């Protein structure tokens, strides 16, 4: 999968990038206005029209109808960033085209008729934009989009009108979260018209120190401006993190190395782990590995451990219902088996 190869260093804290496009067909009602029979017809027609996409674009894909997919699998797709929570819980007819490495997905009749998403490791928004636009042009060659000369692409939610593009970069910022000025820095970048939010946790907590930088609006701004702004803010946050990490390596090297080794020890030998503890210790290990304080055989798979540790993925893996204690036990076992060894 695409997320099995995330490589971080002291200087480079970019986990992954995403481009998402929202589109609607010109000759059909929005998904929330369609009856189930109309939705099924639209999905069947779309899947039929796009049935040669693998051959024509050279990407191996599989098509499916989400209401035929189990609830556990749909929640697993949410935790693997393929679906948002609304789509994972959606009961009305929805289709999906997904490629083998899961870095390309096309949701049909979700929030909009088309929700096209591309992922990659690192920071690569322009590359992803080119890939998404190529697929978008292919779909548009089969269907006319709802488009207005003044407002741009017409979407179900007003916040997506315009380019219909959502760009995002996820960074690992463990040192920044320990800094007193981080909240002020996050508030400050808001003036650029971007959103910075933690990926995991409740309230002000953010387990795993992962942050997503994205654009909250798509109207009145070009795709290039969106990407340039997200990239600028991501680079600013990365620079701040790099400076703090360099300071830690000078002033607190042994302390940070000790944290990394202790985190490895817990993850390697624990028999029960809550999600909060798992993400927190993996984050500490990611930091230590990126800074060269600890060397692991599977250091590029630490981010995929965060994804695999989510309850839905553990339930999918075991194929049976689990209570909370059993999930914590299976999580610890999963991490022990996949964390690798010290080099």
Coordinates of N, CA, C and O in Angstrom, one line a residue, residues 66-224:
X66 N -20.7 0.0 -2.3 CA -20.4 0.1 -0.9 C -21.5 -0.6 0.0 O -21.2 -1.0 1.1
X67 N -22.7 -0.6 -0.5 CA -23.7 -1.2 0.4 C -23.6 -2.7 0.4 O -24.3 -3.4 1.2
X68 N -22.7 -3.3 -0.4 CA -22.5 -4.7 -0.4 C -21.2 -5.0 0.5 O -20.9 -6.1 0.7
X69 N -20.6 -3.9 0.9 CA -19.4 -4.1 1.7 C -19.7 -4.0 3.2 O -20.6 -3.2 3.6
X70 N -19.1 -4.8 4.0 CA -19.5 -4.9 5.5 C -19.2 -3.5 6.1 O -18.4 -2.7 5.7
X71 N -19.9 -3.3 7.3 CA -19.7 -2.1 8.0 C -18.2 -2.0 8.5 O -17.6 -0.9 8.5
X72 N -17.7 -3.1 8.9 CA -16.3 -3.1 9.4 C -15.3 -2.7 8.3 O -14.4 -1.9 8.5
X73 N -15.5 -3.2 7.1 CA -14.7 -2.9 6.0 C -14.8 -1.4 5.6 O -13.8 -0.8 5.3
X74 N -16.0 -0.9 5.7 CA -16.2 0.5 5.4 C -15.5 1.4 6.4 O -14.9 2.4 6.1
X75 N -15.6 1.0 7.7 CA -14.9 1.8 8.7 C -13.4 1.6 8.6 O -12.6 2.6 8.8
X76 N -12.9 0.5 8.1 CA -11.5 0.3 7.8 C -11.1 1.2 6.7 O -10.0 1.7 6.7
X77 N -11.9 1.3 5.7 CA -11.6 2.2 4.6 C -11.6 3.7 5.0 O -10.8 4.5 4.5
X78 N -12.4 4.0 6.0 CA -12.3 5.3 6.7 C -10.9 5.5 7.3 O -10.3 6.5 7.1
X79 N -10.5 4.5 8.1 CA -9.2 4.7 8.8 C -8.0 4.6 7.9 O -7.0 5.1 8.2
X80 N -8.2 4.0 6.7 CA -7.2 4.0 5.7 C -7.3 5.2 4.8 O -6.6 5.3 3.7
X81 N -8.1 6.2 5.1 CA -8.3 7.5 4.5 C -8.9 7.4 3.1 O -8.8 8.3 2.3
X82 N -9.6 6.3 2.8 CA -10.3 6.1 1.5 C -11.6 6.8 1.5 O -12.0 7.5 0.5
X83 N -12.3 6.7 2.6 CA -13.6 7.3 2.8 C -13.6 8.3 3.9 O -12.8 8.1 4.9
X84 N -14.5 9.3 3.9 CA -14.7 10.1 5.1 C -15.8 9.4 6.0 O -16.3 8.4 5.5
X85 N -16.0 9.9 7.2 CA -16.9 9.2 8.1 C -18.3 9.2 7.6 O -19.0 8.2 7.7
X86 N -18.7 10.2 6.9 CA -20.1 10.3 6.3 C -20.3 9.2 5.3 O -21.3 8.5 5.3
X87 N -19.3 9.0 4.4 CA -19.4 8.0 3.4 C -19.3 6.6 4.0 O -20.0 5.7 3.5
X88 N -18.5 6.4 5.0 CA -18.3 5.1 5.6 C -19.7 4.6 6.3 O -20.0 3.4 6.3
X89 N -20.5 5.6 6.8 CA -21.7 5.3 7.4 C -22.9 5.4 6.5 O -24.1 5.2 6.9
X90 N -22.7 5.8 5.3 CA -23.8 6.1 4.3 C -24.6 4.8 4.0 O -24.0 3.8 3.7
X91 N -25.9 4.9 4.0 CA -26.7 3.7 3.8 C -27.3 3.6 2.4 O -27.6 2.6 1.9
X92 N -27.4 4.8 1.7 CA -27.9 4.8 0.4 C -26.9 4.4 -0.7 O -25.7 4.4 -0.4
X93 N -27.3 4.0 -1.9 CA -26.4 3.4 -2.8 C -25.2 4.3 -3.2 O -25.3 5.4 -3.5
X94 N -24.0 3.7 -3.1 CA -22.7 4.4 -3.3 C -21.8 3.4 -4.0 O -21.7 2.2 -3.5
X95 N -21.0 3.8 -5.0 CA -20.0 2.9 -5.6 C -18.6 3.4 -5.4 O -18.4 4.6 -5.0
X96 N -17.7 2.6 -5.7 CA -16.3 3.0 -5.5 C -15.4 2.3 -6.5 O -15.6 1.1 -6.8
X97 N -14.4 3.0 -7.1 CA -13.4 2.4 -7.9 C -12.1 2.7 -7.1 O -11.8 3.8 -6.8
X98 N -11.3 1.6 -6.9 CA -10.1 1.7 -6.0 C -9.0 1.0 -6.7 O -9.2 -0.2 -7.1
X99 N -7.8 1.6 -6.7 CA -6.7 0.9 -7.3 C -6.0 0.0 -6.3 O -6.2 0.1 -5.1
X100 N -5.1 -0.8 -6.7 CA -4.4 -1.8 -5.9 C -3.7 -1.2 -4.7 O -3.7 -1.8 -3.6
X101 N -3.0 -0.1 -4.9 CA -2.2 0.5 -3.8 C -2.9 1.5 -3.0 O -2.4 2.1 -2.1
X102 N -4.2 1.7 -3.3 CA -5.1 2.5 -2.6 C -4.7 4.0 -2.6 O -5.2 4.8 -1.7
X103 N -3.9 4.4 -3.5 CA -3.6 5.8 -3.6 C -4.5 6.6 -4.6 O -4.3 7.8 -4.8
X104 N -5.4 5.8 -5.3 CA -6.3 6.5 -6.2 C -7.7 5.9 -5.9 O -7.9 4.6 -5.8
X105 N -8.7 6.7 -5.6 CA -10.1 6.2 -5.4 C -11.0 7.2 -6.0 O -10.8 8.4 -6.1
X106 N -12.1 6.6 -6.6 CA -13.2 7.4 -7.2 C -14.5 6.9 -6.5 O -15.0 5.8 -6.7
X107 N -15.1 7.7 -5.6 CA -16.4 7.4 -5.0 C -17.5 7.9 -5.9 O -17.4 9.1 -6.3
X108 N -18.5 7.1 -6.2 CA -19.6 7.4 -7.1 C -20.8 7.6 -6.3 O -21.2 6.6 -5.5
X109 N -21.5 8.7 -6.4 CA -22.8 9.0 -5.7 C -22.6 9.0 -4.2 O -23.3 8.4 -3.4
X110 N -21.5 9.6 -3.7 CA -21.3 9.8 -2.3 C -21.9 11.2 -1.9 O -23.1 11.4 -2.1
X111 N -21.1 12.1 -1.4 CA -21.6 13.5 -1.2 C -21.9 14.1 -2.6 O -22.8 14.9 -2.7
X112 N -21.0 13.8 -3.5 CA -21.2 14.3 -4.9 C -21.2 13.1 -5.8 O -20.9 12.0 -5.4
X113 N -21.5 13.3 -7.1 CA -21.5 12.2 -8.0 C -20.1 11.6 -8.2 O -20.0 10.3 -8.3
X114 N -19.1 12.4 -8.2 CA -17.7 11.9 -8.2 C -16.9 12.6 -7.1 O -16.9 13.8 -6.9
X115 N -16.2 11.7 -6.4 CA -15.2 12.2 -5.4 C -13.9 11.5 -5.7 O -13.7 10.3 -5.4
X116 N -13.1 12.2 -6.4 CA -11.8 11.6 -6.9 C -10.7 12.0 -5.9 O -10.5 13.2 -5.6
X117 N -9.9 11.0 -5.5 CA -8.8 11.3 -4.5 C -7.5 10.6 -4.9 O -7.5 9.5 -5.4
X118 N -6.4 11.3 -4.8 CA -5.1 10.8 -5.0 C -4.2 11.0 -3.8 O -4.3 12.1 -3.2
X119 N -3.4 10.0 -3.4 CA -2.5 10.1 -2.3 C -1.1 9.8 -2.7 O -0.8 9.1 -3.7
X120 N -0.1 10.3 -2.0 CA 1.3 9.9 -2.1 C 2.0 10.2 -0.9 O 1.6 11.0 -0.1
X121 N 3.1 9.5 -0.6 CA 4.0 9.8 0.5 C 4.7 11.1 0.3 O 4.9 11.6 -0.9
X122 N 5.1 11.8 1.3 CA 5.9 13.0 1.2 C 5.0 14.2 0.8 O 3.8 14.2 0.9
X123 N 5.6 15.3 0.3 CA 4.9 16.5 -0.1 C 5.0 16.5 -1.6 O 6.1 16.7 -2.2
X124 N 3.9 16.4 -2.3 CA 3.9 16.3 -3.8 C 2.6 16.7 -4.4 O 2.0 16.0 -5.2
X125 N 2.1 17.8 -4.0 CA 0.8 18.3 -4.4 C 0.7 18.5 -5.9 O -0.4 18.2 -6.5
X126 N 1.7 19.1 -6.5 CA 1.6 19.3 -7.9 C 1.6 18.0 -8.7 O 0.9 17.9 -9.7
X127 N 2.4 17.1 -8.3 CA 2.4 15.7 -8.9 C 1.0 15.1 -8.8 O 0.5 14.6 -9.8
X128 N 0.4 15.2 -7.6 CA -0.9 14.6 -7.4 C -2.0 15.3 -8.2 O -2.9 14.7 -8.7
X129 N -1.8 16.6 -8.3 CA -2.8 17.4 -9.0 C -2.8 17.0 -10.5 O -3.8 16.9 -11.1
X130 N -1.6 16.8 -11.0 CA -1.5 16.4 -12.4 C -2.1 15.0 -12.6 O -2.8 14.8 -13.6
X131 N -1.9 14.1 -11.7 CA -2.5 12.8 -11.7 C -4.0 12.8 -11.6 O -4.7 12.2 -12.4
X132 N -4.5 13.6 -10.7 CA -6.0 13.8 -10.5 C -6.6 14.4 -11.7 O -7.7 14.0 -12.1
X133 N -6.0 15.4 -12.3 CA -6.5 16.1 -13.4 C -6.6 15.2 -14.6 O -7.5 15.3 -15.5
X134 N -5.6 14.3 -14.8 CA -5.6 13.4 -15.9 C -6.8 12.4 -15.7 O -7.5 12.1 -16.7
X135 N -7.1 11.9 -14.6 CA -8.2 11.1 -14.3 C -9.5 11.9 -14.5 O -10.5 11.4 -15.1
X136 N -9.5 13.1 -14.0 CA -10.7 14.0 -14.1 C -11.1 14.2 -15.5 O -12.2 14.2 -15.9
X137 N -10.1 14.5 -16.4 CA -10.3 14.7 -17.8 C -10.9 13.5 -18.4 O -11.8 13.5 -19.3
X138 N -10.4 12.3 -18.0 CA -10.9 11.0 -18.5 C -12.4 10.9 -18.2 O -13.2 10.5 -19.1
X139 N -12.7 11.1 -16.9 CA -14.2 11.0 -16.5 C -15.0 12.0 -17.3 O -16.1 11.7 -17.8
X140 N -14.5 13.3 -17.4 CA -15.2 14.3 -18.1 C -15.4 14.0 -19.6 O -16.3 14.5 -20.2
X141 N -14.5 13.2 -20.1 CA -14.7 12.7 -21.5 C -15.9 11.8 -21.7 O -16.4 11.6 -22.8
X142 N -16.3 11.2 -20.6 CA -17.5 10.3 -20.6 C -18.8 11.0 -20.1 O -19.9 10.5 -20.4
X143 N -18.6 12.0 -19.2 CA -19.8 12.7 -18.6 C -19.5 14.2 -18.6 O -18.4 14.7 -18.4
X144 N -20.6 14.9 -18.9 CA -20.6 16.4 -18.8 C -20.7 16.8 -17.4 O -21.6 16.3 -16.7
X145 N -19.8 17.7 -16.9 CA -19.9 18.1 -15.5 C -20.8 19.3 -15.3 O -21.0 20.1 -16.3
X146 N -21.4 19.5 -14.1 CA -22.1 20.7 -13.8 C -21.2 21.8 -13.5 O -20.4 21.7 -12.5
X147 N -21.1 22.8 -14.4 CA -20.2 23.9 -14.3 C -20.8 25.2 -14.6 O -21.6 25.3 -15.5
X148 N -20.4 26.2 -13.8 CA -21.0 27.6 -14.1 C -19.8 28.5 -14.3 O -18.8 28.4 -13.6
X149 N -19.9 29.3 -15.3 CA -18.8 30.2 -15.7 C -18.4 31.2 -14.5 O -17.2 31.5 -14.4
X150 N -19.4 31.5 -13.7 CA -19.1 32.4 -12.6 C -18.6 31.7 -11.3 O -17.6 32.1 -10.7
X151 N -19.3 30.6 -11.0 CA -19.0 29.9 -9.7 C -18.1 28.7 -9.9 O -17.6 28.2 -8.9
X152 N -17.9 28.2 -11.1 CA -17.0 27.0 -11.3 C -17.8 25.7 -11.1 O -19.0 25.7 -11.5
X153 N -17.2 24.7 -10.6 CA -17.9 23.4 -10.5 C -18.9 23.5 -9.4 O -18.7 24.0 -8.3
X154 N -20.1 23.0 -9.7 CA -21.3 23.0 -8.8 C -21.3 21.7 -8.0 O -21.3 20.6 -8.5
X155 N -21.3 21.9 -6.6 CA -21.2 20.8 -5.7 C -22.3 20.8 -4.7 O -23.0 21.8 -4.5
X156 N -22.5 19.7 -4.0 CA -23.6 19.5 -3.0 C -23.4 20.5 -1.9 O -24.3 21.2 -1.4
X157 N -22.1 20.6 -1.4 CA -21.8 21.6 -0.3 C -21.3 22.9 -0.9 O -20.3 22.8 -1.7
X158 N -21.8 24.0 -0.5 CA -21.3 25.3 -1.0 C -19.8 25.5 -0.8 O -19.2 26.2 -1.6
X159 N -19.2 24.9 0.3 CA -17.8 25.1 0.6 C -16.9 24.4 -0.5 O -15.7 24.7 -0.5
X160 N -17.5 23.6 -1.3 CA -16.7 22.9 -2.4 C -16.9 23.6 -3.8 O -16.2 23.2 -4.7
X161 N -17.8 24.5 -3.9 CA -18.0 25.2 -5.1 C -16.8 26.0 -5.5 O -16.1 26.6 -4.7
X162 N -16.5 26.0 -6.8 CA -15.3 26.7 -7.3 C -14.4 25.7 -8.1 O -14.9 25.1 -9.0
X163 N -13.2 25.5 -7.6 CA -12.4 24.5 -8.1 C -12.8 23.1 -7.8 O -12.5 22.1 -8.5
X164 N -13.5 23.0 -6.7 CA -13.9 21.6 -6.2 C -12.7 20.9 -5.6 O -12.8 19.7 -5.3
X165 N -11.6 21.6 -5.4 CA -10.3 20.9 -5.0 C -10.1 21.1 -3.5 O -10.1 22.2 -3.0
X166 N -9.8 20.0 -2.8 CA -9.2 20.0 -1.5 C -7.8 19.4 -1.5 O -7.6 18.3 -1.9
X167 N -6.9 20.2 -1.1 CA -5.5 19.8 -1.1 C -5.1 19.7 0.4 O -5.5 20.5 1.2
X168 N -4.2 18.7 0.7 CA -3.8 18.5 2.1 C -2.4 17.9 2.2 O -2.0 17.1 1.3
X169 N -1.7 18.3 3.2 CA -0.4 17.7 3.6 C -0.5 17.3 5.0 O -1.0 18.1 5.9
X170 N -0.1 16.1 5.3 CA 0.0 15.6 6.7 C 1.5 15.6 7.2 O 2.3 15.1 6.5
X171 N 1.7 16.3 8.3 CA 3.1 16.3 8.8 C 3.1 15.7 10.2 O 2.1 15.7 11.0
X172 N 4.3 15.2 10.5 CA 4.6 14.6 11.9 C 5.3 15.7 12.6 O 6.5 16.1 12.3
X173 N 4.7 16.3 13.7 CA 5.3 17.4 14.4 C 5.4 17.2 15.9 O 4.8 17.9 16.7
X174 N 6.1 16.2 16.3 CA 6.2 15.8 17.8 C 6.9 16.9 18.6 O 6.5 17.2 19.7
X175 N 8.0 17.5 18.1 CA 8.7 18.5 18.8 C 7.8 19.8 18.9 O 7.8 20.5 20.0
X176 N 7.1 20.1 17.8 CA 6.3 21.3 17.8 C 5.2 21.3 18.9 O 4.9 22.3 19.5
X177 N 4.6 20.1 19.1 CA 3.5 20.0 20.0 C 4.0 20.2 21.5 O 3.2 20.4 22.4
X178 N 5.3 20.0 21.7 CA 5.9 20.2 23.0 C 6.3 21.7 23.2 O 6.8 22.1 24.3
X179 N 6.2 22.5 22.2 CA 6.6 23.9 22.2 C 5.5 24.8 22.7 O 4.3 24.6 22.3
X180 N 5.8 25.7 23.6 CA 4.7 26.6 24.1 C 4.1 27.5 23.0 O 3.0 27.9 23.1
X181 N 4.9 27.8 22.0 CA 4.4 28.7 20.9 C 3.7 28.1 19.8 O 3.3 28.7 18.8
X182 N 3.5 26.7 19.9 CA 2.9 26.0 18.8 C 1.4 26.5 18.5 O 1.0 26.7 17.3
X183 N 0.6 26.6 19.5 CA -0.8 27.1 19.3 C -0.8 28.4 18.6 O -1.7 28.7 17.8
X184 N 0.1 29.3 19.0 CA 0.1 30.7 18.4 C 0.6 30.6 17.0 O 0.0 31.3 16.1
X185 N 1.5 29.6 16.7 CA 1.9 29.4 15.3 C 0.8 28.9 14.4 O 0.6 29.4 13.3
X186 N 0.1 28.0 14.9 CA -1.1 27.4 14.2 C -2.1 28.5 14.0 O -2.7 28.6 12.9
X187 N -2.4 29.3 15.0 CA -3.4 30.4 14.8 C -2.9 31.4 13.8 O -3.7 31.9 13.0
X188 N -1.6 31.6 13.8 CA -1.0 32.6 12.9 C -1.1 32.2 11.4 O -1.4 33.0 10.5
X189 N -0.9 30.9 11.1 CA -1.0 30.5 9.7 C -2.4 30.5 9.2 O -2.7 30.4 8.0
X190 N -3.4 30.6 10.1 CA -4.8 30.7 9.7 C -5.1 31.9 8.8 O -6.0 31.9 8.0
X191 N -4.2 32.9 8.9 CA -4.4 34.1 8.1 C -4.2 33.9 6.6 O -4.6 34.7 5.8
X192 N -3.5 32.8 6.3 CA -3.3 32.4 4.9 C -4.5 31.7 4.3 O -4.5 31.3 3.1
X193 N -5.5 31.5 5.1 CA -6.7 30.8 4.6 C -6.6 29.3 4.6 O -7.1 28.6 3.7
X194 N -5.9 28.7 5.6 CA -5.7 27.3 5.6 C -6.2 26.8 7.0 O -6.3 27.6 8.0
X195 N -6.5 25.5 7.1 CA -6.9 24.9 8.3 C -5.8 23.9 8.8 O -5.2 23.1 7.9
X196 N -5.4 23.9 10.0 CA -4.5 23.0 10.6 C -5.2 22.2 11.7 O -5.6 22.8 12.7
X197 N -5.3 20.9 11.6 CA -6.0 20.1 12.6 C -5.2 18.9 12.9 O -4.6 18.3 12.1
X198 N -5.3 18.4 14.2 CA -4.8 17.1 14.6 C -5.6 16.0 14.0 O -6.8 16.1 13.9
X199 N -5.0 14.9 13.7 CA -5.7 13.7 13.1 C -6.3 12.8 14.1 O -7.4 12.2 13.9
X200 N -5.7 12.7 15.3 CA -6.2 11.7 16.2 C -6.3 12.3 17.6 O -5.4 13.0 18.0
X201 N -7.4 12.0 18.3 CA -7.5 12.5 19.7 C -8.8 13.2 19.9 O -9.6 13.3 19.1
X202 N -9.0 13.6 21.2 CA -10.3 14.2 21.6 C -10.0 15.6 22.2 O -9.0 15.7 22.9
X203 N -10.8 16.6 21.9 CA -10.6 17.9 22.5 C -9.2 18.5 22.0 O -8.9 18.5 20.8
X204 N -8.4 18.9 22.9 CA -7.1 19.5 22.6 C -6.0 18.5 22.4 O -4.9 18.8 22.0
X205 N -6.3 17.2 22.8 CA -5.3 16.1 22.6 C -5.2 15.7 21.2 O -6.1 15.8 20.4
X206 N -3.9 15.4 20.8 CA -3.7 14.9 19.5 C -2.7 13.7 19.6 O -1.5 13.9 19.7
X207 N -3.2 12.5 19.7 CA -2.3 11.3 19.8 C -1.6 11.1 18.5 O -2.1 11.0 17.4
X208 N -0.3 11.0 18.6 CA 0.5 10.7 17.4 C 1.2 11.9 16.8 O 2.0 11.7 15.9
X209 N 0.8 13.1 17.2 CA 1.4 14.3 16.7 C 1.4 14.5 15.2 O 2.3 15.0 14.6
X210 N 0.3 14.0 14.6 CA 0.1 14.2 13.2 C -0.9 15.3 12.9 O -2.0 15.4 13.6
X211 N -0.6 16.2 12.0 CA -1.4 17.3 11.7 C -1.6 17.4 10.2 O -0.7 17.2 9.4
X212 N -2.9 17.8 9.8 CA -3.3 17.9 8.4 C -3.4 19.4 8.1 O -4.2 20.1 8.8
X213 N -2.8 19.9 7.1 CA -2.9 21.3 6.6 C -3.7 21.2 5.3 O -3.4 20.5 4.4
X214 N -4.9 21.9 5.3 CA -5.7 21.8 4.1 C -6.4 23.2 3.9 O -6.4 24.1 4.7
X215 N -7.1 23.3 2.7 CA -7.8 24.5 2.4 C -9.3 24.4 2.7 O -9.9 23.4 2.2
X216 N -9.8 25.3 3.5 CA -11.3 25.2 3.9 C -12.2 25.7 2.8 O -13.4 25.5 2.8
X217 N -11.7 26.4 1.8 CA -12.6 27.0 0.8 C -12.0 26.7 -0.6 O -10.7 26.6 -0.8
X218 N -12.8 26.7 -1.6 CA -12.4 26.4 -3.0 C -12.9 27.5 -4.0 O -12.5 27.4 -5.1
X219 N -13.7 28.4 -3.5 CA -14.3 29.4 -4.4 C -13.4 30.7 -4.4 O -12.9 31.1 -3.3
X220 N -13.2 31.3 -5.6 CA -12.5 32.5 -5.7 C -11.0 32.4 -5.6 O -10.2 33.3 -5.3
X221 N -10.5 31.1 -5.7 CA -9.0 30.9 -5.6 C -8.7 29.7 -6.6 O -9.5 28.8 -6.8
X222 N -7.6 29.9 -7.3 CA -7.3 28.9 -8.4 C -6.6 27.6 -7.7 O -6.2 27.7 -6.6
X223 N -6.6 26.5 -8.5 CA -5.9 25.3 -8.0 C -4.5 25.6 -7.7 O -3.9 25.1 -6.6
X224 N -3.8 26.4 -8.5 CA -2.4 26.7 -8.2 C -2.2 27.5 -6.9 O -1.3 27.2 -6.1

